[in-house]
Coordinates of N, CA and C in Angstrom, one line a residue:
M1 N -8.6 -104.8 94.6 CA -7.5 -105.1 95.4 C -6.3 -104.2 95.4
N2 N -5.8 -103.7 96.5 CA -4.9 -102.7 96.6 C -3.5 -103.1 96.0
R3 N -3.1 -102.2 95.1 CA -1.7 -102.3 94.5 C -0.8 -102.3 95.5
I4 N -1.2 -101.2 96.6 CA -0.1 -100.8 97.5 C -0.3 -101.5 98.6
A5 N 0.7 -102.5 99.3 CA 0.3 -103.2 100.5 C 1.5 -102.6 101.8
I6 N 0.9 -101.9 102.4 CA 1.7 -100.8 103.5 C 2.3 -101.8 104.5
G7 N 3.4 -102.3 105.0 CA 4.0 -103.1 105.9 C 4.0 -102.3 107.2
P8 N 4.7 -103.0 108.1 CA 5.4 -102.4 109.2 C 6.5 -101.4 109.1
G9 N 6.5 -100.3 109.6 CA 7.1 -99.2 109.6 C 6.9 -98.0 108.3
G10 N 5.6 -98.4 107.7 CA 5.2 -97.5 106.4 C 5.8 -98.1 105.4
Q11 N 6.2 -99.5 105.2 CA 7.2 -99.6 104.1 C 6.1 -100.2 102.8
F12 N 6.5 -99.8 101.8 CA 5.7 -100.7 100.8 C 6.6 -100.4 99.5
S13 N 6.3 -101.5 98.4 CA 7.1 -101.5 97.2 C 5.9 -101.1 95.8
L14 N 6.3 -100.8 94.8 CA 5.6 -100.4 93.6 C 6.4 -100.0 92.5
G15 N 6.4 -101.1 91.6 CA 6.9 -101.0 90.5 C 8.5 -100.9 90.5
G16 N 8.6 -102.0 91.4 CA 10.2 -102.2 91.3 C 11.0 -101.0 92.6
E17 N 10.2 -100.2 92.9 CA 11.0 -99.0 93.9 C 10.3 -99.3 95.4
N18 N 11.0 -99.0 96.2 CA 10.8 -98.8 97.7 C 10.4 -97.7 98.4
F19 N 9.4 -97.5 99.5 CA 8.8 -96.6 100.0 C 9.0 -96.8 101.3
V20 N 9.2 -95.6 102.0 CA 8.8 -95.5 103.4 C 8.1 -94.5 103.8
V21 N 6.7 -94.4 104.4 CA 6.0 -93.2 104.8 C 6.5 -92.8 105.9
D22 N 6.5 -91.4 106.1 CA 7.3 -90.9 107.1 C 6.6 -89.7 107.4
M23 N 5.4 -89.2 108.3 CA 4.7 -88.3 108.7 C 5.1 -87.7 109.8
S24 N 6.3 -87.9 110.2 CA 7.0 -87.2 111.5 C 7.2 -85.5 111.3
R25 N 7.6 -84.8 112.0 CA 8.0 -83.4 111.4 C 9.0 -83.4 110.7
K26 N 9.1 -82.3 109.6 CA 9.6 -81.9 108.6 C 11.0 -82.3 108.9
K27 N 11.6 -81.6 110.1 CA 12.9 -81.4 110.5 C 13.6 -82.8 110.8
D28 N 12.5 -83.8 111.3 CA 12.8 -84.9 111.6 C 12.7 -86.4 110.5
R29 N 12.4 -86.1 109.4 CA 11.9 -87.1 108.4 C 13.2 -87.5 108.1
R30 N 13.4 -88.7 107.4 CA 14.5 -89.5 107.0 C 14.6 -88.8 105.5
P31 N 15.6 -88.7 105.3 CA 16.1 -88.4 103.8 C 15.5 -89.9 103.1
S32 N 15.2 -89.5 101.7 CA 15.2 -90.6 100.5 C 16.9 -91.3 100.5
T33 N 16.9 -92.4 100.3 CA 18.2 -93.1 100.1 C 18.0 -94.1 98.9
S34 N 19.2 -94.5 98.4 CA 19.3 -95.7 97.2 C 18.0 -97.0 97.6
E35 N 18.0 -97.0 98.9 CA 17.2 -98.1 99.3 C 15.6 -97.9 99.3
A36 N 15.4 -97.0 99.6 CA 13.7 -96.4 99.8 C 13.7 -94.9 99.8
F37 N 12.7 -94.5 98.9 CA 11.9 -93.2 98.9 C 11.2 -92.8 100.0
T38 N 11.5 -91.6 100.7 CA 10.6 -91.1 101.5 C 9.3 -90.5 100.9
I39 N 8.4 -90.7 101.6 CA 7.1 -90.3 101.2 C 6.2 -90.0 102.4
V40 N 5.9 -88.4 102.0 CA 5.1 -88.0 103.6 C 3.6 -88.0 102.8
K41 N 2.9 -89.0 102.8 CA 1.3 -89.3 102.6 C 1.0 -90.6 103.2
N42 N -0.1 -90.4 104.1 CA -0.4 -91.3 105.0 C -1.4 -92.1 103.9
E43 N -2.1 -93.2 104.4 CA -2.7 -94.4 103.8 C -3.8 -93.5 102.9
A44 N -4.6 -92.5 103.7 CA -5.7 -92.3 102.8 C -5.1 -91.6 101.7
Y45 N -4.0 -90.8 101.5 CA -3.8 -90.3 100.4 C -3.3 -91.3 99.3
L46 N -2.3 -92.3 99.9 CA -2.2 -93.2 98.9 C -3.4 -94.0 98.3
R47 N -4.3 -94.4 99.3 CA -5.5 -95.0 98.6 C -6.3 -94.2 97.4
F48 N -6.2 -92.9 97.7 CA -7.0 -91.8 96.9 C -6.1 -92.0 95.5
Y49 N -5.0 -91.9 95.2 CA -4.2 -91.8 94.4 C -4.3 -93.4 93.7
E50 N -4.3 -94.1 94.3 CA -4.5 -95.7 94.1 C -5.9 -96.0 93.2
L51 N -6.9 -95.6 93.8 CA -8.2 -95.4 92.8 C -8.2 -94.4 92.1
L52 N -7.7 -93.2 92.0 CA -7.7 -92.4 90.9 C -6.7 -93.2 89.6
A53 N -5.9 -93.8 89.7 CA -5.1 -94.3 88.9 C -6.0 -95.7 88.1
S54 N -7.0 -96.1 88.8 CA -7.6 -97.2 88.3 C -8.7 -96.6 87.2
T55 N -8.8 -95.3 87.4 CA -10.0 -94.9 86.4 C -9.7 -93.6 85.4
F56 N -8.2 -93.3 85.7 CA -7.7 -92.0 85.2 C -6.4 -92.1 84.3
S57 N -6.4 -92.2 83.1 CA -5.1 -92.3 82.6 C -4.1 -91.1 81.9
P58 N -3.7 -90.5 82.6 CA -3.0 -88.8 82.2 C -2.2 -88.9 81.1
R59 N -1.7 -88.3 79.9 CA -0.8 -88.1 79.4 C 0.4 -87.4 79.8
A60 N 0.5 -86.8 80.6 CA 1.3 -86.1 81.2 C 0.9 -85.4 83.1
I61 N 1.9 -85.4 83.4 CA 1.7 -85.1 84.9 C 2.5 -83.9 85.3
L62 N 2.0 -83.2 85.8 CA 3.1 -81.9 86.7 C 2.7 -82.0 88.2
E63 N 3.8 -82.2 88.9 CA 3.7 -82.2 90.4 C 4.2 -80.9 91.2
L64 N 3.8 -80.0 91.8 CA 4.2 -78.8 92.3 C 4.5 -79.2 93.9
G65 N 5.7 -79.5 94.2 CA 6.5 -79.8 95.6 C 6.9 -81.1 95.5
I66 N 8.1 -81.5 95.5 CA 9.0 -82.8 95.6 C 9.3 -83.3 96.6
F67 N 9.7 -82.4 97.7 CA 10.3 -82.5 99.1 C 11.6 -83.9 98.8
Q68 N 11.2 -85.1 99.0 CA 12.2 -85.8 99.0 C 12.0 -87.1 97.7
G69 N 11.1 -86.9 97.0 CA 10.8 -87.4 95.7 C 9.8 -88.7 95.8
G70 N 9.6 -89.1 97.0 CA 8.7 -90.2 97.0 C 7.6 -90.1 96.4
S71 N 6.9 -88.9 96.3 CA 5.5 -88.8 96.0 C 5.6 -88.8 94.0
Y72 N 6.6 -88.2 93.7 CA 7.1 -88.0 92.4 C 7.3 -89.3 91.7
V73 N 7.8 -90.4 92.2 CA 8.1 -91.7 91.9 C 6.7 -92.5 91.9
L74 N 5.7 -92.4 93.2 CA 5.0 -92.7 93.3 C 3.7 -92.6 92.2
L75 N 3.5 -91.3 91.7 CA 2.6 -91.3 91.0 C 3.1 -91.7 89.3
D76 N 4.5 -91.5 89.2 CA 5.0 -92.1 88.0 C 4.7 -93.8 87.9
K77 N 4.7 -94.5 88.9 CA 4.4 -96.2 88.7 C 2.8 -96.3 88.9
L78 N 2.2 -95.4 89.6 CA 0.9 -95.5 89.5 C 0.2 -95.1 88.1
F79 N 0.3 -94.0 87.8 CA -0.1 -93.7 86.6 C 0.6 -94.0 85.0
N80 N 1.9 -94.1 85.3 CA 2.9 -94.6 83.9 C 2.6 -93.5 82.8
P81 N 2.6 -92.4 83.1 CA 2.5 -91.1 82.0 C 3.4 -91.1 80.7
R82 N 3.1 -90.7 79.9 CA 4.4 -90.5 78.6 C 5.1 -89.3 79.4
R83 N 4.8 -88.5 80.1 CA 5.8 -87.4 80.0 C 5.5 -86.9 81.8
M84 N 6.4 -86.2 82.5 CA 6.2 -86.1 83.9 C 7.4 -85.1 84.1
S85 N 6.8 -84.0 85.0 CA 7.6 -82.9 85.6 C 7.4 -82.6 86.8
A86 N 8.1 -81.9 87.6 CA 7.8 -81.7 88.9 C 8.9 -80.2 89.2
V87 N 8.2 -79.4 89.8 CA 9.1 -78.3 90.4 C 8.8 -78.5 92.3
E88 N 10.3 -77.8 92.9 CA 10.2 -78.0 94.0 C 11.4 -76.3 94.6
I89 N 10.9 -75.8 95.6 CA 11.2 -74.2 95.9 C 12.6 -74.7 96.7
S90 N 12.8 -75.8 97.4 CA 14.1 -76.0 98.1 C 15.2 -76.1 97.0
P91 N 16.7 -75.3 97.7 CA 17.5 -75.6 96.6 C 18.4 -76.7 96.3
G92 N 18.5 -77.6 97.5 CA 19.0 -79.1 97.4 C 18.6 -79.9 96.6
P93 N 19.2 -80.5 95.9 CA 18.3 -81.7 94.8 C 18.4 -83.1 95.6
V94 N 17.5 -83.9 95.2 CA 17.7 -85.3 95.9 C 18.3 -86.0 95.3
A95 N 19.3 -86.7 95.6 CA 20.3 -87.4 94.9 C 19.5 -88.8 94.3
S96 N 18.7 -89.4 95.3 CA 18.2 -90.6 94.5 C 16.9 -90.2 93.9
L97 N 16.4 -89.0 93.9 CA 15.6 -88.7 92.6 C 16.2 -88.3 91.3
L98 N 17.6 -87.9 91.6 CA 18.1 -87.3 90.2 C 18.5 -88.7 89.5
R99 N 18.8 -89.8 90.5 CA 19.3 -91.3 89.9 C 18.4 -91.7 89.4
Y100 N 16.9 -91.6 89.7 CA 15.9 -92.2 89.3 C 15.6 -91.5 87.7
V101 N 15.5 -90.5 87.8 CA 15.4 -89.8 86.3 C 16.5 -89.9 85.3
A102 N 17.4 -90.0 85.8 CA 18.7 -90.2 84.8 C 18.4 -90.9 83.9
G103 N 18.7 -90.6 82.7 CA 18.6 -91.8 81.3 C 17.1 -92.2 81.2
M104 N 16.2 -91.3 81.7 CA 14.9 -91.4 81.4 C 14.2 -90.9 80.5
E105 N 13.6 -91.1 79.6 CA 13.0 -90.1 78.6 C 11.8 -89.5 79.0
D106 N 11.8 -88.1 78.9 CA 10.6 -87.5 79.2 C 10.3 -87.2 80.8
R107 N 11.2 -87.4 81.6 CA 11.0 -87.2 83.1 C 12.0 -86.2 83.4
F108 N 11.4 -85.2 84.0 CA 11.9 -84.0 84.5 C 11.8 -83.4 85.8
V109 N 13.0 -83.0 86.7 CA 12.3 -82.5 87.8 C 13.4 -80.8 88.0
H110 N 12.6 -80.0 88.8 CA 13.4 -78.6 89.0 C 13.4 -78.3 90.2
F111 N 14.6 -78.1 90.8 CA 14.5 -77.6 92.0 C 15.1 -76.0 92.0
S112 N 14.8 -75.4 93.0 CA 14.8 -73.8 93.4 C 14.1 -73.0 92.6
T113 N 13.1 -73.7 92.2 CA 12.0 -73.3 91.3 C 10.5 -73.0 92.1
S114 N 9.9 -71.5 92.3 CA 8.8 -71.5 92.9 C 7.4 -72.0 92.0
Q115 N 6.5 -72.6 92.7 CA 5.3 -73.1 92.1 C 4.5 -71.8 91.6
S116 N 4.7 -70.8 91.9 CA 4.0 -69.5 91.2 C 4.9 -68.8 90.1
D117 N 5.9 -69.3 89.8 CA 6.9 -69.1 88.5 C 6.3 -69.1 87.3
R118 N 5.6 -68.2 86.8 CA 4.7 -68.4 85.6 C 5.8 -68.8 84.5
K119 N 6.7 -68.0 84.2 CA 7.4 -68.5 83.2 C 7.9 -69.7 82.9
T120 N 8.3 -70.4 84.0 CA 9.0 -71.2 84.0 C 7.8 -72.6 83.8
L121 N 6.5 -72.3 84.7 CA 5.5 -73.2 84.5 C 5.1 -73.5 83.0
E122 N 4.8 -72.6 82.4 CA 4.7 -72.3 81.1 C 5.1 -72.9 80.1
Q123 N 6.6 -73.0 80.5 CA 7.9 -73.2 79.6 C 7.9 -75.1 79.6
I124 N 7.6 -75.4 81.0 CA 7.4 -77.1 81.6 C 6.4 -77.6 80.3
V125 N 4.9 -77.0 80.8 CA 4.1 -77.3 80.1 C 4.3 -77.6 78.5
R126 N 4.8 -76.5 77.8 CA 5.1 -76.3 76.3 C 6.2 -77.6 75.9
D127 N 7.3 -77.4 76.5 CA 8.4 -78.1 76.3 C 8.6 -79.5 76.7
E128 N 8.3 -79.8 77.8 CA 8.5 -81.3 78.5 C 7.3 -81.9 78.3
L129 N 6.3 -81.4 78.6 CA 5.0 -82.0 78.6 C 4.1 -81.9 77.2
A130 N 4.7 -81.4 76.4 CA 4.3 -81.2 75.0 C 2.9 -80.7 74.6
D131 N 2.5 -79.9 75.7 CA 1.0 -79.3 75.8 C 0.1 -80.4 75.8
E132 N 0.4 -81.7 76.7 CA -0.8 -82.4 76.9 C -0.9 -82.7 78.7
L133 N -0.9 -81.4 79.2 CA -1.1 -81.6 80.7 C -2.4 -82.3 81.0
D134 N -2.6 -83.3 81.7 CA -3.9 -83.9 82.1 C -3.9 -84.1 83.7
L135 N -2.9 -83.6 84.4 CA -2.8 -84.0 85.8 C -1.8 -83.2 86.6
V136 N -2.4 -82.4 87.4 CA -1.5 -81.7 88.1 C -2.0 -81.8 89.9
V137 N -0.9 -81.9 90.6 CA -1.1 -82.4 91.9 C 0.0 -81.6 92.8
D138 N -0.8 -80.6 93.6 CA -0.1 -79.4 94.1 C -0.3 -79.9 95.5
D139 N 1.2 -80.2 96.2 CA 1.7 -80.5 97.6 C 2.8 -79.5 98.0
A140 N 2.7 -78.1 97.4 CA 3.8 -77.3 97.4 C 3.5 -76.6 99.1
S141 N 3.3 -75.2 98.4 CA 3.4 -74.1 99.6 C 2.3 -74.4 100.7
H142 N 0.9 -74.7 100.3 CA -0.1 -74.7 101.0 C -0.5 -73.2 101.5
T143 N 0.0 -72.3 100.7 CA -0.6 -71.1 101.0 C -1.7 -70.4 99.8
Y144 N -2.5 -69.6 100.3 CA -3.4 -69.2 99.3 C -3.1 -68.6 98.3
E145 N -1.8 -67.8 98.3 CA -1.5 -66.8 97.5 C -0.4 -67.8 96.4
Q146 N 0.3 -68.5 96.9 CA 0.8 -69.2 95.7 C 0.3 -70.4 95.1
T147 N -0.6 -70.6 96.0 CA -1.4 -72.2 95.3 C -2.2 -71.6 94.3
K148 N -2.8 -69.9 94.6 CA -3.6 -69.6 93.4 C -3.1 -69.2 92.2
A149 N -1.9 -68.7 92.3 CA -1.0 -68.2 91.4 C -0.9 -69.5 90.8
S150 N -0.4 -70.6 91.0 CA -0.2 -71.8 90.2 C -1.5 -72.3 89.4
F151 N -2.6 -72.0 89.9 CA -3.8 -72.4 89.5 C -4.3 -71.6 88.3
E152 N -3.9 -70.3 88.4 CA -4.5 -69.1 87.4 C -3.3 -69.7 86.3
V153 N -2.1 -69.9 86.2 CA -1.4 -70.3 85.2 C -1.7 -71.8 84.8
L154 N -1.9 -72.7 85.5 CA -2.2 -74.1 85.1 C -3.3 -74.6 84.4
F155 N -4.4 -73.9 85.3 CA -5.7 -74.6 84.9 C -6.0 -74.2 83.6
P156 N -5.7 -73.0 83.0 CA -6.2 -72.8 81.6 C -5.4 -73.7 80.6
L157 N -4.3 -74.3 81.1 CA -3.4 -75.0 80.1 C -3.9 -76.7 80.3
L158 N -4.8 -76.9 81.0 CA -4.8 -78.2 81.4 C -5.7 -78.8 80.4
R159 N -5.5 -79.9 79.9 CA -6.4 -80.4 78.7 C -7.9 -80.9 79.2
P160 N -9.0 -80.5 78.3 CA -10.1 -80.6 78.7 C -10.4 -82.3 79.5
G161 N -11.1 -82.0 80.4 CA -11.1 -83.4 81.3 C -10.2 -83.6 82.2
G162 N -9.4 -82.7 82.2 CA -8.0 -83.0 83.2 C -8.6 -82.9 84.5
I163 N -7.5 -83.3 85.3 CA -7.9 -83.5 86.9 C -6.7 -82.6 87.6
Y164 N -7.1 -81.3 88.6 CA -6.3 -80.8 89.3 C -6.7 -81.0 91.0
V165 N -5.4 -81.3 91.2 CA -5.7 -82.0 92.9 C -5.1 -80.9 93.7
I166 N -5.2 -80.3 94.6 CA -4.6 -79.6 96.0 C -4.6 -80.2 97.2
E167 N -3.6 -80.6 97.7 CA -3.9 -81.3 99.1 C -3.7 -80.4 100.2
D168 N -4.2 -80.5 101.4 CA -4.0 -80.2 102.5 C -5.0 -78.6 102.5
W169 N -5.7 -78.8 101.8 CA -6.6 -77.5 101.8 C -7.1 -76.9 103.3
S170 N -7.3 -78.0 104.3 CA -7.8 -77.7 105.4 C -7.3 -77.1 106.7
W171 N -5.9 -77.0 106.5 CA -5.1 -76.9 107.5 C -5.5 -75.7 108.4
A172 N -6.0 -74.8 107.8 CA -6.4 -73.2 108.9 C -7.6 -74.0 109.5
H173 N -8.2 -75.0 109.6 CA -9.4 -75.3 110.6 C -9.0 -76.5 111.4
H174 N -7.8 -76.5 111.4 CA -7.1 -78.1 112.0 C -7.0 -77.1 113.6
P175 N -7.6 -77.5 114.9 CA -7.3 -77.2 116.0 C -5.4 -76.7 116.6
A176 N -4.9 -76.9 115.7 CA -3.4 -76.9 116.0 C -3.1 -75.6 115.6
Y177 N -3.9 -75.1 114.6 CA -3.5 -74.0 113.9 C -4.7 -72.6 114.2
Q178 N -4.9 -72.8 115.4 CA -6.1 -71.6 115.8 C -5.4 -70.5 116.7
S179 N -3.9 -70.9 117.2 CA -3.2 -69.9 118.0 C -3.0 -68.9 117.3
A180 N -2.4 -67.7 118.2 CA -1.9 -66.4 117.3 C -0.6 -66.8 116.9
D181 N 0.4 -67.8 117.8 CA 1.8 -68.1 117.3 C 1.7 -69.4 116.4
A182 N 0.6 -70.0 115.8 CA 0.5 -71.0 115.3 C 1.4 -71.0 113.9
P183 N 1.7 -72.1 113.2 CA 2.3 -72.0 112.0 C 1.2 -71.2 111.1
F184 N 1.8 -70.2 110.0 CA 1.0 -69.6 109.2 C -0.1 -68.8 109.8
A185 N -0.1 -68.3 110.8 CA -1.0 -67.4 111.7 C -1.4 -66.2 111.0
K186 N -0.4 -65.8 110.3 CA -0.7 -64.6 109.7 C -1.2 -64.9 107.9
R187 N -1.4 -65.8 107.6 CA -1.8 -66.2 106.2 C -3.1 -66.5 106.2
Y188 N -3.5 -66.1 104.8 CA -5.2 -66.2 104.6 C -4.9 -68.1 104.6
A189 N -6.3 -68.5 104.7 CA -6.8 -69.8 104.8 C -6.6 -70.3 103.4
L190 N -5.8 -71.4 102.9 CA -6.1 -72.0 101.7 C -7.6 -72.4 101.1
S191 N -8.5 -72.7 102.4 CA -9.7 -73.1 101.8 C -10.1 -71.5 101.1
N192 N -10.1 -70.6 101.3 CA -10.4 -69.5 100.6 C -10.4 -69.9 98.8
L193 N -9.3 -70.3 98.7 CA -8.9 -70.8 97.0 C -10.3 -71.7 96.9
L194 N -10.5 -72.5 97.8 CA -11.8 -74.0 97.2 C -12.9 -73.1 97.2
F195 N -13.0 -71.9 97.9 CA -14.7 -71.2 98.0 C -14.5 -70.4 96.4
E196 N -13.6 -70.0 96.3 CA -13.4 -69.1 94.8 C -13.5 -70.0 93.9
Q197 N -12.9 -71.0 93.8 CA -12.9 -72.1 92.6 C -14.8 -72.4 92.6
I198 N -15.1 -73.0 93.7 CA -16.8 -73.0 93.8 C -17.2 -72.4 92.9
M199 N -17.1 -70.9 93.3 CA -17.8 -69.6 92.5 C -17.6 -69.6 91.0
L200 N -16.2 -69.9 90.9 CA -15.9 -69.9 89.4 C -16.8 -71.1 88.6
M201 N -17.0 -72.2 89.4 CA -17.6 -73.3 88.4 C -19.1 -72.8 88.3
G202 N -19.6 -72.0 89.2 CA -21.0 -71.7 89.1 C -21.2 -70.5 87.9
S203 N -20.0 -69.9 87.9 CA -20.4 -68.6 87.3 C -19.9 -68.8 86.0
T204 N -19.1 -70.2 85.5 CA -18.7 -70.5 83.8 C -18.8 -72.0 83.8
S205 N -18.5 -72.2 82.6 CA -18.8 -73.7 82.0 C -17.2 -74.4 82.3
L206 N -16.5 -73.6 82.6 CA -14.9 -74.3 82.8 C -14.9 -75.5 83.7
I207 N -15.4 -75.5 84.8 CA -15.1 -76.8 85.7 C -16.4 -77.9 85.7
A208 N -16.1 -79.1 85.5 CA -17.1 -80.2 85.5 C -17.6 -80.4 86.9
E209 N -16.4 -80.3 87.8 CA -16.7 -80.8 89.1 C -15.7 -80.7 90.0
I210 N -16.1 -80.7 91.5 CA -15.5 -80.3 92.2 C -15.5 -81.2 93.3
R211 N -14.8 -82.4 93.7 CA -14.8 -83.5 94.8 C -13.9 -83.1 95.8
V212 N -14.6 -82.8 97.3 CA -14.0 -82.5 98.2 C -13.5 -83.9 99.4
W213 N -12.3 -83.9 99.7 CA -12.0 -84.9 100.7 C -11.9 -83.8 101.8
K214 N -11.2 -84.6 103.2 CA -11.2 -83.7 104.4 C -9.6 -83.3 104.1
F215 N -8.8 -84.2 103.4 CA -7.3 -84.0 103.3 C -7.0 -83.4 102.1
L216 N -7.8 -83.2 100.9 CA -7.6 -82.8 99.4 C -8.7 -82.7 98.8
Y217 N -8.8 -81.9 97.5 CA -9.7 -82.0 96.7 C -9.5 -81.9 95.4
L218 N -10.7 -82.4 94.5 CA -10.0 -82.3 92.8 C -10.9 -81.6 92.2
I219 N -10.7 -81.1 91.3 CA -11.1 -80.3 90.4 C -11.1 -80.9 88.8
R220 N -12.4 -81.2 88.4 CA -12.1 -81.9 86.8 C -12.4 -80.6 85.9
K221 N -11.8 -80.3 84.9 CA -12.1 -79.4 83.8 C -12.9 -80.0 82.9
A222 N -14.0 -79.0 82.7 CA -14.9 -79.4 81.8 C -14.3 -79.7 80.2
E223 N -15.2 -80.8 79.7 CA -14.8 -80.9 78.6 C -14.9 -80.2 77.6
A224 N -15.5 -79.1 77.6 CA -15.9 -78.1 76.6 C -17.1 -76.8 77.5
A225 N -16.3 -75.7 76.7 CA -17.2 -74.5 77.6 C -18.4 -74.3 76.5
F226 N -19.5 -73.8 77.5 CA -20.9 -73.5 76.5 C -20.6 -72.3 76.1
A227 N -21.4 -72.0 75.2 CA -21.5 -70.7 74.2 C -22.0 -69.6 75.5
G228 N -21.1 -68.5 75.4 CA -21.7 -67.3 76.1 C -21.1 -67.2 77.7
F229 N -19.9 -68.4 77.9 CA -19.3 -68.6 79.1 C -17.8 -68.4 78.5
G230 N -16.8 -67.9 79.5 CA -15.3 -67.6 79.3 C -15.0 -69.0 79.0
V231 N -13.8 -69.0 78.2 CA -13.0 -70.3 78.2 C -11.8 -70.4 79.0
G232 N -11.6 -69.7 79.9 CA -10.5 -69.9 81.0 C -9.2 -69.2 80.5
Q233 N -9.1 -68.7 79.5 CA -7.5 -68.2 79.5 C -7.3 -66.9 80.2
N234 N -6.0 -67.0 80.4 CA -5.9 -65.4 81.4 C -4.0 -65.5 81.3
D235 N -3.4 -64.3 81.3 CA -2.5 -64.0 81.1 C -1.8 -63.1 82.3
E236 N -0.7 -62.4 82.2 CA -0.1 -61.6 83.2 C -0.6 -60.7 83.6
N237 N -1.6 -60.1 82.5 CA -2.7 -59.0 83.2 C -4.2 -59.0 83.7
G238 N -4.4 -60.7 83.6 CA -5.7 -60.9 84.0 C -5.7 -62.3 84.3
S239 N -6.8 -62.6 85.1 CA -6.9 -63.8 85.8 C -8.4 -64.8 85.7
I240 N -8.1 -65.8 85.8 CA -9.5 -66.7 85.3 C -10.4 -66.5 86.2
F241 N -10.1 -65.8 87.6 CA -11.1 -65.7 88.5 C -12.0 -64.4 88.4
D242 N -11.5 -63.5 87.5 CA -12.0 -62.5 87.2 C -13.5 -63.0 86.4
Q243 N -13.5 -64.0 86.0 CA -15.0 -64.5 85.4 C -16.0 -64.9 86.6
I244 N -15.6 -64.8 87.7 CA -16.5 -65.1 89.0 C -17.8 -63.8 88.6
L245 N -19.0 -64.2 89.0 CA -20.1 -63.4 89.2 C -20.8 -63.5 90.6
S246 N -20.8 -62.2 91.1 CA -21.0 -62.2 92.6 C -22.2 -61.0 92.8
R247 N -22.8 -60.5 91.8 CA -24.1 -59.8 92.1 C -23.2 -58.5 92.5
G248 N -22.3 -58.0 92.3 CA -21.6 -57.1 92.6 C -21.0 -56.9 94.3
R249 N -21.2 -58.0 94.8 CA -21.1 -57.8 96.1 C -19.2 -58.6 96.6
E250 N -19.0 -58.0 97.3 CA -17.5 -58.2 97.5 C -17.3 -59.4 98.7
W251 N -16.0 -60.2 98.4 CA -15.7 -61.3 98.9 C -14.4 -60.9 99.6
S252 N -14.7 -61.3 101.2 CA -13.7 -61.0 101.9 C -13.0 -62.7 102.3
L253 N -11.5 -62.3 102.4 CA -10.9 -63.4 102.6 C -10.8 -63.9 104.6
I254 N -10.6 -65.2 104.8 CA -10.6 -65.2 106.1 C -8.9 -66.0 106.2

């Protein structure tokens, strides 16, 4: 039975909080209010997280990309983790979200913070999540460079068996993004990162599985690395992707 019952106008309630699904253009979306949080996830996304929460119980969650805070509250209510934090590049704090976390233990949000800020991400995992990171949800920039930078920092810090979700990976293959003046026209496709992660899975014992949907994909970290394979640690001078084996052939981004 579905825990989320979506009513007229995209409204639903969960864990005592109200939500409104708003998939309109960003500039036209309603702000979150004291009455209801705005969430930019259609039913397919909501059912994905609902199903995941029925089989997976993370100790700590890190969300990349907050917008109006609806997804933060949704993840908190669905998974009920011990600790949770999130970062958002936009400078303006969301008042309703700040009210939600106020006075709550082990719930944190960071505005004016890039998803590729290595120092801040490492500090969040260490100090706010007590090195118990089990679930990362990346719904931030959707750009290849920044999404990859986050993965390079966070995947090595993810606990064995942990899950890393990247949303909206297929935008570059949508008809609306094919013209020269389309959004992100000069950006590399985010799907490049998925291809690289598949190669990383084949080259090492770091990734147990990658499951792909049209709108997002899930990476599950292996419980343990096999002898002879890298363990996935990297720092500012190296990358987890340096372990990809490609027979000496060059990989070209699209």
